[in-house]
PDB file of C-alpha atoms and ligand atoms in Angstrom:
ATOM      1  CA  MET A   1     -97.177  67.866 -54.492  1.00  0.00           C
ATOM      2  CA  ASN A   2     -96.160  71.169 -53.008  1.00  0.00           C
ATOM      3  CA  LYS A   3     -96.353  69.694 -49.596  1.00  0.00           C
ATOM      4  CA  VAL A   4     -94.033  66.872 -50.619  1.00  0.00           C
ATOM      5  CA  ARG A   5     -91.572  69.376 -51.984  1.00  0.00           C
ATOM      6  CA  SER A   6     -91.517  71.445 -48.830  1.00  0.00           C
ATOM      7  CA  VAL A   7     -91.034  68.342 -46.730  1.00  0.00           C
ATOM      8  CA  LEU A   8     -88.089  67.447 -48.956  1.00  0.00           C
ATOM      9  CA  THR A   9     -86.695  70.973 -48.629  1.00  0.00           C
ATOM     10  CA  ILE A  10     -86.965  70.874 -44.867  1.00  0.00           C
ATOM     11  CA  GLY A  11     -85.324  67.457 -44.890  1.00  0.00           C
ATOM     12  CA  ALA A  12     -82.447  68.741 -46.998  1.00  0.00           C
ATOM     13  CA  ALA A  13     -82.071  71.781 -44.754  1.00  0.00           C
ATOM     14  CA  LEU A  14     -81.917  69.561 -41.687  1.00  0.00           C
ATOM     15  CA  CYS A  15     -79.293  67.420 -43.370  1.00  0.00           C
ATOM     16  CA  LEU A  16     -77.188  70.474 -44.095  1.00  0.00           C
ATOM     17  CA  MET A  17     -77.574  71.633 -40.519  1.00  0.00           C
ATOM     18  CA  GLY A  18     -76.553  68.187 -39.402  1.00  0.00           C
ATOM     19  CA  THR A  19     -73.306  68.318 -41.337  1.00  0.00           C
ATOM     20  CA  GLY A  20     -72.731  71.857 -40.149  1.00  0.00           C
ATOM     21  CA  LEU A  21     -73.140  70.767 -36.568  1.00  0.00           C
ATOM     22  CA  SER A  22     -70.852  67.805 -36.892  1.00  0.00           C
ATOM     23  CA  LEU A  23     -67.971  69.859 -38.296  1.00  0.00           C
ATOM     24  CA  PRO A  24     -66.584  71.145 -34.986  1.00  0.00           C
ATOM     25  CA  ALA A  25     -66.198  67.574 -33.720  1.00  0.00           C
ATOM     26  CA  HIS A  26     -62.525  66.788 -33.832  1.00  0.00           C
ATOM     27  CA  ALA A  27     -61.277  63.645 -35.461  1.00  0.00           C
ATOM     28  CA  ALA A  28     -57.813  62.964 -34.079  1.00  0.00           C
ATOM     29  CA  ASP A  29     -55.304  63.878 -36.745  1.00  0.00           C
ATOM     30  CA  GLU A  30     -52.226  61.678 -36.861  1.00  0.00           C
ATOM     31  CA  ALA A  31     -50.231  63.950 -39.191  1.00  0.00           C
ATOM     32  CA  ASN A  32     -50.790  66.912 -36.919  1.00  0.00           C
ATOM     33  CA  GLY A  33     -49.822  64.737 -33.963  1.00  0.00           C
ATOM     34  CA  LYS A  34     -46.509  63.985 -35.633  1.00  0.00           C
ATOM     35  CA  ALA A  35     -45.888  67.672 -36.340  1.00  0.00           C
ATOM     36  CA  LEU A  36     -46.664  68.478 -32.699  1.00  0.00           C
ATOM     37  CA  ALA A  37     -44.402  65.681 -31.479  1.00  0.00           C
ATOM     38  CA  LEU A  38     -41.504  66.934 -33.610  1.00  0.00           C
ATOM     39  CA  LYS A  39     -42.103  70.446 -32.332  1.00  0.00           C
ATOM     40  CA  TRP A  40     -42.779  69.847 -28.637  1.00  0.00           C
ATOM     41  CA  CYS A  41     -41.459  66.437 -27.713  1.00  0.00           C
ATOM     42  CA  ALA A  42     -38.402  65.793 -29.896  1.00  0.00           C
ATOM     43  CA  ALA A  43     -36.094  67.773 -27.618  1.00  0.00           C
ATOM     44  CA  CYS A  44     -36.313  64.928 -25.109  1.00  0.00           C
ATOM     45  CA  HIS A  45     -37.883  61.896 -26.784  1.00  0.00           C
ATOM     46  CA  VAL A  46     -37.177  60.069 -29.995  1.00  0.00           C
ATOM     47  CA  VAL A  47     -40.545  60.653 -31.665  1.00  0.00           C
ATOM     48  CA  ALA A  48     -40.101  59.657 -35.318  1.00  0.00           C
ATOM     49  CA  GLU A  49     -37.784  57.723 -37.601  1.00  0.00           C
ATOM     50  CA  ASP A  50     -36.982  60.830 -39.617  1.00  0.00           C
ATOM     51  CA  GLN A  51     -36.079  62.974 -36.633  1.00  0.00           C
ATOM     52  CA  ASP A  52     -32.731  64.750 -37.013  1.00  0.00           C
ATOM     53  CA  ILE A  53     -31.946  65.363 -33.339  1.00  0.00           C
ATOM     54  CA  VAL A  54     -31.325  62.185 -31.425  1.00  0.00           C
ATOM     55  CA  SER A  55     -31.982  63.117 -27.868  1.00  0.00           C
ATOM     56  CA  GLY A  56     -31.997  61.745 -24.339  1.00  0.00           C
ATOM     57  CA  ALA A  57     -31.243  58.103 -25.042  1.00  0.00           C
ATOM     58  CA  SER A  58     -32.425  57.079 -21.589  1.00  0.00           C
ATOM     59  CA  LEU A  59     -35.951  58.424 -22.053  1.00  0.00           C
ATOM     60  CA  PRO A  60     -38.618  56.192 -23.538  1.00  0.00           C
ATOM     61  CA  SER A  61     -38.926  56.811 -27.272  1.00  0.00           C
ATOM     62  CA  PHE A  62     -42.415  57.070 -28.737  1.00  0.00           C
ATOM     63  CA  PHE A  63     -41.787  53.672 -30.325  1.00  0.00           C
ATOM     64  CA  ASP A  64     -41.296  52.274 -26.824  1.00  0.00           C
ATOM     65  CA  VAL A  65     -44.430  54.031 -25.637  1.00  0.00           C
ATOM     66  CA  ALA A  66     -46.468  52.618 -28.532  1.00  0.00           C
ATOM     67  CA  ASN A  67     -45.106  49.086 -28.287  1.00  0.00           C
ATOM     68  CA  GLY A  68     -44.587  48.765 -24.556  1.00  0.00           C
ATOM     69  CA  GLY A  69     -48.236  47.941 -24.043  1.00  0.00           C
ATOM     70  CA  ALA A  70     -48.565  50.267 -21.061  1.00  0.00           C
ATOM     71  CA  TYR A  71     -50.733  52.842 -22.812  1.00  0.00           C
ATOM     72  CA  THR A  72     -54.042  52.909 -24.602  1.00  0.00           C
ATOM     73  CA  GLU A  73     -55.152  55.977 -26.522  1.00  0.00           C
ATOM     74  CA  GLU A  74     -57.283  56.965 -23.516  1.00  0.00           C
ATOM     75  CA  SER A  75     -54.589  56.522 -20.883  1.00  0.00           C
ATOM     76  CA  LEU A  76     -52.090  58.359 -23.062  1.00  0.00           C
ATOM     77  CA  LYS A  77     -54.486  61.284 -23.290  1.00  0.00           C
ATOM     78  CA  THR A  78     -54.889  61.255 -19.524  1.00  0.00           C
ATOM     79  CA  PHE A  79     -51.139  61.201 -19.066  1.00  0.00           C
ATOM     80  CA  LEU A  80     -50.630  64.090 -21.490  1.00  0.00           C
ATOM     81  CA  ALA A  81     -53.349  66.187 -19.889  1.00  0.00           C
ATOM     82  CA  ASP A  82     -51.489  65.976 -16.594  1.00  0.00           C
ATOM     83  CA  PRO A  83     -47.867  65.277 -17.489  1.00  0.00           C
ATOM     84  CA  HIS A  84     -45.319  63.465 -15.451  1.00  0.00           C
ATOM     85  CA  PRO A  85     -43.647  65.865 -12.987  1.00  0.00           C
ATOM     86  CA  LYS A  86     -40.294  65.395 -14.713  1.00  0.00           C
ATOM     87  CA  MET A  87     -41.838  66.645 -17.895  1.00  0.00           C
ATOM     88  CA  PRO A  88     -42.579  70.317 -18.567  1.00  0.00           C
ATOM     89  CA  ASP A  89     -46.259  71.235 -18.511  1.00  0.00           C
ATOM     90  CA  MET A  90     -46.779  72.203 -22.117  1.00  0.00           C
ATOM     91  CA  ALA A  91     -50.400  73.247 -21.691  1.00  0.00           C
ATOM     92  CA  LEU A  92     -51.526  71.258 -24.709  1.00  0.00           C
ATOM     93  CA  THR A  93     -55.102  71.664 -25.862  1.00  0.00           C
ATOM     94  CA  ASN A  94     -57.394  68.633 -25.845  1.00  0.00           C
ATOM     95  CA  PHE A  95     -57.205  68.573 -29.650  1.00  0.00           C
ATOM     96  CA  GLU A  96     -53.407  68.536 -29.565  1.00  0.00           C
ATOM     97  CA  ILE A  97     -53.477  65.811 -26.946  1.00  0.00           C
ATOM     98  CA  ALA A  98     -55.823  63.672 -29.044  1.00  0.00           C
ATOM     99  CA  ASP A  99     -53.636  64.148 -32.135  1.00  0.00           C
ATOM    100  CA  LEU A 100     -50.477  63.269 -30.211  1.00  0.00           C
ATOM    101  CA  ALA A 101     -52.020  60.172 -28.664  1.00  0.00           C
ATOM    102  CA  ARG A 102     -53.262  59.030 -32.074  1.00  0.00           C
ATOM    103  CA  TYR A 103     -49.847  59.606 -33.637  1.00  0.00           C
ATOM    104  CA  ILE A 104     -47.864  57.917 -30.871  1.00  0.00           C
ATOM    105  CA  LEU A 105     -50.020  54.801 -30.994  1.00  0.00           C
ATOM    106  CA  SER A 106     -49.740  54.742 -34.791  1.00  0.00           C
ATOM    107  CA  LEU A 107     -46.087  53.784 -34.191  1.00  0.00           C
ATOM    108  CA  LYS A 108     -47.249  50.484 -32.790  1.00  0.00           C
ATOM    109  CA  GLU A 109     -46.037  47.553 -34.826  1.00  0.00           C
ATOM    110  CA  ASP A 110     -48.523  44.804 -35.561  1.00  0.00           C
TER     111      ASP A 110
HETATM  112  C1  LIG B   1     -37.974  68.474 -21.250  1.00  0.00           C
HETATM  113  C2  LIG B   1     -37.978  67.096 -21.675  1.00  0.00           C
HETATM  114  C3  LIG B   1     -39.294  66.472 -22.134  1.00  0.00           C
HETATM  115  C4  LIG B   1     -40.136  66.922 -23.095  1.00  0.00           C
HETATM  116  C5  LIG B   1     -40.035  68.199 -23.921  1.00  0.00           C
HETATM  117  C6  LIG B   1     -41.173  65.916 -23.214  1.00  0.00           C
HETATM  118  N1  LIG B   1     -40.950  64.895 -22.346  1.00  0.00           N
HETATM  119 FE1  LIG B   1     -42.071  63.189 -22.127  1.00  0.00          FE
HETATM  120  N2  LIG B   1     -40.881  62.600 -20.619  1.00  0.00           N
HETATM  121  C7  LIG B   1     -39.797  63.291 -20.130  1.00  0.00           C
HETATM  122  C8  LIG B   1     -39.300  62.623 -18.944  1.00  0.00           C
HETATM  123  C9  LIG B   1     -38.102  63.078 -18.092  1.00  0.00           C
HETATM  124  C10 LIG B   1     -40.133  61.504 -18.747  1.00  0.00           C
HETATM  125  C11 LIG B   1     -40.115  60.521 -17.612  1.00  0.00           C
HETATM  126  C12 LIG B   1     -39.324  59.326 -17.915  1.00  0.00           C
HETATM  127  C13 LIG B   1     -39.340  58.436 -16.700  1.00  0.00           C
HETATM  128  O1  LIG B   1     -39.745  58.869 -15.629  1.00  0.00           O
HETATM  129  O2  LIG B   1     -38.985  57.290 -16.873  1.00  0.00           O
HETATM  130  C14 LIG B   1     -41.130  61.521 -19.819  1.00  0.00           C
HETATM  131  C15 LIG B   1     -42.093  60.546 -19.979  1.00  0.00           C
HETATM  132  C16 LIG B   1     -43.038  60.547 -20.997  1.00  0.00           C
HETATM  133  C17 LIG B   1     -44.021  59.517 -21.220  1.00  0.00           C
HETATM  134  C18 LIG B   1     -44.209  58.269 -20.362  1.00  0.00           C
HETATM  135  C19 LIG B   1     -43.359  57.148 -20.884  1.00  0.00           C
HETATM  136  C20 LIG B   1     -43.529  55.891 -20.077  1.00  0.00           C
HETATM  137  O3  LIG B   1     -42.814  54.938 -20.374  1.00  0.00           O
HETATM  138  O4  LIG B   1     -44.365  55.838 -19.177  1.00  0.00           O
HETATM  139  C21 LIG B   1     -44.750  59.869 -22.302  1.00  0.00           C
HETATM  140  C22 LIG B   1     -45.928  59.106 -22.921  1.00  0.00           C
HETATM  141  C23 LIG B   1     -44.236  61.140 -22.762  1.00  0.00           C
HETATM  142  N3  LIG B   1     -43.188  61.516 -21.961  1.00  0.00           N
HETATM  143  C24 LIG B   1     -44.732  61.828 -23.833  1.00  0.00           C
HETATM  144  C25 LIG B   1     -44.308  63.097 -24.199  1.00  0.00           C
HETATM  145  C26 LIG B   1     -44.955  63.896 -25.214  1.00  0.00           C
HETATM  146  C27 LIG B   1     -46.171  63.483 -26.038  1.00  0.00           C
HETATM  147  C28 LIG B   1     -44.243  65.063 -25.294  1.00  0.00           C
HETATM  148  C29 LIG B   1     -44.520  66.257 -26.198  1.00  0.00           C
HETATM  149  C30 LIG B   1     -45.847  66.828 -26.097  1.00  0.00           C
HETATM  150  C31 LIG B   1     -43.159  64.995 -24.320  1.00  0.00           C
HETATM  151  N4  LIG B   1     -43.232  63.785 -23.670  1.00  0.00           N
HETATM  152  C32 LIG B   1     -42.226  66.000 -24.107  1.00  0.00           C
HETATM  153  C33 LIG B   1     -39.230  64.431 -20.661  1.00  0.00           C
HETATM  154  C34 LIG B   1     -39.805  65.204 -21.650  1.00  0.00           C
END
């Protein structure tokens, strides 16, 4: 009986460790992506419907990016990690890049 209990305890401890270990993994966060887009991208791109500044009309809006079919989440991340020369290098972290890519593609219409 005691042995069973200690096996259960070890099992529970391993489970807890498992959750602990999985915490640092980053799930792309769309809401944060939107906040980042409004902060870093809205000066040049139209990034959201509720954006107050309407900027460079000739640049692709994030709606165009999402619906144009040219980008997948992966290729968008690659683009943002090494931005277009005409774009400032904003030194985004990989987490910020993942959030932005997730947000931009959330603008895709079905
Ligand atoms: C200083 C102005 C500026 C800022 C700030 C800026 N961009 Fe850009 N962006 C550009 C320009 C210029 C282009 C190139 C457009 C072209 O060559 O047709 C571009 C192109 C892009 C493209 C490619 C669009 C396409 O059709 O291929 C994406 C995606 C993009 N930007 C995302 C972002 C994101 C995300 C941010 C914020 C992290 C951002 N941009 C911030 C100016 C900017």
